[in-house]
Amino acid sequence: GIQVEQSPPDLILQEGANSTLRCNFSDSVNNLQWFHQNPWGQLINLFYIPSGTKQNGRLSATTVATERYSLLYISSSQTTDSGVYFCAVRFRGGADGLTFGKGTHLIIQP
Amino acid sequence: DGGITQSPKYLFRKEGQNVTLSCEQNLNHDAMYWYRQDPGQGLRLIYYSQIVNDFQKGDIAEGYSVSREKKESFPLTVTSAQKNPTAFYLCASSIHGLDSGNTIYFGEGSWLTVV
């Protein structure tokens, strides 16, 4: 079936470390977004990236649409980066709305 | 300030009662969405609406109902037919729907607990 899989499910790092979060999707997409959910439940848009590479400060993302995966890079992690990171896609030809992965729970320790 | 407002933030409901969650946006967006999130899980789509007076079922619509009488409002009713309604509910909007590559924006969510 149509799926979005994220890995790893959990990640614990020390402050200052770098990390790579992965998102695999099962079919062609015309929309892919990365979100950060803070401890209060608020979802913050990080990137709209159905293909290519983007950077925003310490965060960057790359999507290789032909191979159906996307990567989110976090460099020089800070404790405020803690939370859950979600990848969400809209499959080409599918109904409106995004399909979410189960997320990567990131904990940055001081 | 422009944004999406959900209310109430926290809601307790007795079994067998219907409850309505409010979602209002002043972004002039055409499309609006309701998602449900269970602990440790991703979001699942309940209903969406791309235009006033029209809405479509998402992946888990059973036990829920919506209306879209005004562009800025998309209330969600959790009915007594929903078997396991305790969850975090998120409303979202996008300018014209997501097939043309528009981004989606979320409200702060509503926590519903059935007691």
Tab-separated table of C-alpha atoms in Angstrom, chain A residues 6-69:
chain	number	residue	atom	x	y	z
A	6	GLN	CA	10.701	7.430	8.639
A	7	SER	CA	13.900	6.358	10.307
A	8	PRO	CA	15.202	6.174	12.913
A	9	PRO	CA	12.102	6.234	15.142
A	10	ASP	CA	14.115	7.599	18.071
A	11	LEU	CA	17.404	9.448	18.273
A	12	ILE	CA	19.281	10.742	21.310
A	13	LEU	CA	22.256	13.020	20.755
A	14	GLN	CA	24.494	15.382	22.659
A	15	GLU	CA	24.308	19.079	22.009
A	16	GLY	CA	26.536	20.027	19.086
A	17	ALA	CA	26.158	16.726	17.239
A	18	ASN	CA	24.910	16.382	13.661
A	19	SER	CA	22.048	14.138	12.587
A	20	THR	CA	20.379	12.780	9.468
A	21	LEU	CA	16.704	11.817	9.392
A	22	ARG	CA	15.350	9.753	6.520
A	23	CYS	CA	11.939	9.533	4.840
A	24	ASN	CA	11.088	6.838	2.285
A	25	PHE	CA	7.878	6.984	0.289
A	26	SER	CA	6.262	4.306	-1.804
A	27	ASP	CA	5.064	6.221	-4.871
A	28	SER	CA	5.574	9.399	-6.882
A	29	VAL	CA	4.806	12.604	-5.023
A	30	ASN	CA	4.062	16.188	-6.012
A	31	ASN	CA	4.349	17.617	-2.529
A	32	LEU	CA	6.711	16.750	0.308
A	33	GLN	CA	7.111	18.718	3.513
A	34	TRP	CA	9.144	18.355	6.678
A	35	PHE	CA	7.708	19.499	10.009
A	36	HIS	CA	8.939	19.881	13.568
A	37	GLN	CA	6.415	19.230	16.333
A	38	ASN	CA	7.337	20.895	19.600
A	39	PRO	CA	6.489	19.480	23.043
A	40	TRP	CA	3.253	21.491	23.086
A	41	GLY	CA	2.010	19.868	19.878
A	42	GLN	CA	2.545	22.784	17.512
A	43	LEU	CA	3.605	21.738	14.007
A	44	ILE	CA	6.109	24.063	12.377
A	45	ASN	CA	6.862	23.923	8.652
A	46	LEU	CA	10.560	23.366	7.990
A	47	PHE	CA	10.764	22.707	4.268
A	48	TYR	CA	8.594	22.268	1.212
A	49	ILE	CA	10.835	20.008	-0.890
A	50	PRO	CA	9.313	17.576	-3.416
A	51	SER	CA	12.707	17.507	-5.152
A	52	GLY	CA	16.148	19.073	-4.889
A	53	THR	CA	18.007	20.564	-1.950
A	54	LYS	CA	17.264	23.465	0.369
A	55	GLN	CA	19.021	24.974	3.353
A	56	ASN	CA	17.803	27.141	6.187
A	57	GLY	CA	20.427	27.926	8.787
A	58	ARG	CA	21.527	24.735	10.550
A	59	LEU	CA	18.884	22.694	8.764
A	60	SER	CA	18.971	21.392	5.243
A	61	ALA	CA	16.941	18.880	3.260
A	62	THR	CA	17.391	16.843	0.115
A	63	THR	CA	14.763	14.906	-1.830
A	64	VAL	CA	15.682	12.415	-4.552
A	65	ALA	CA	12.287	11.937	-6.122
A	66	THR	CA	13.399	9.263	-8.594
A	67	GLU	CA	14.602	7.099	-5.702
A	68	ARG	CA	11.668	8.037	-3.456
A	69	TYR	CA	13.436	9.319	-0.399
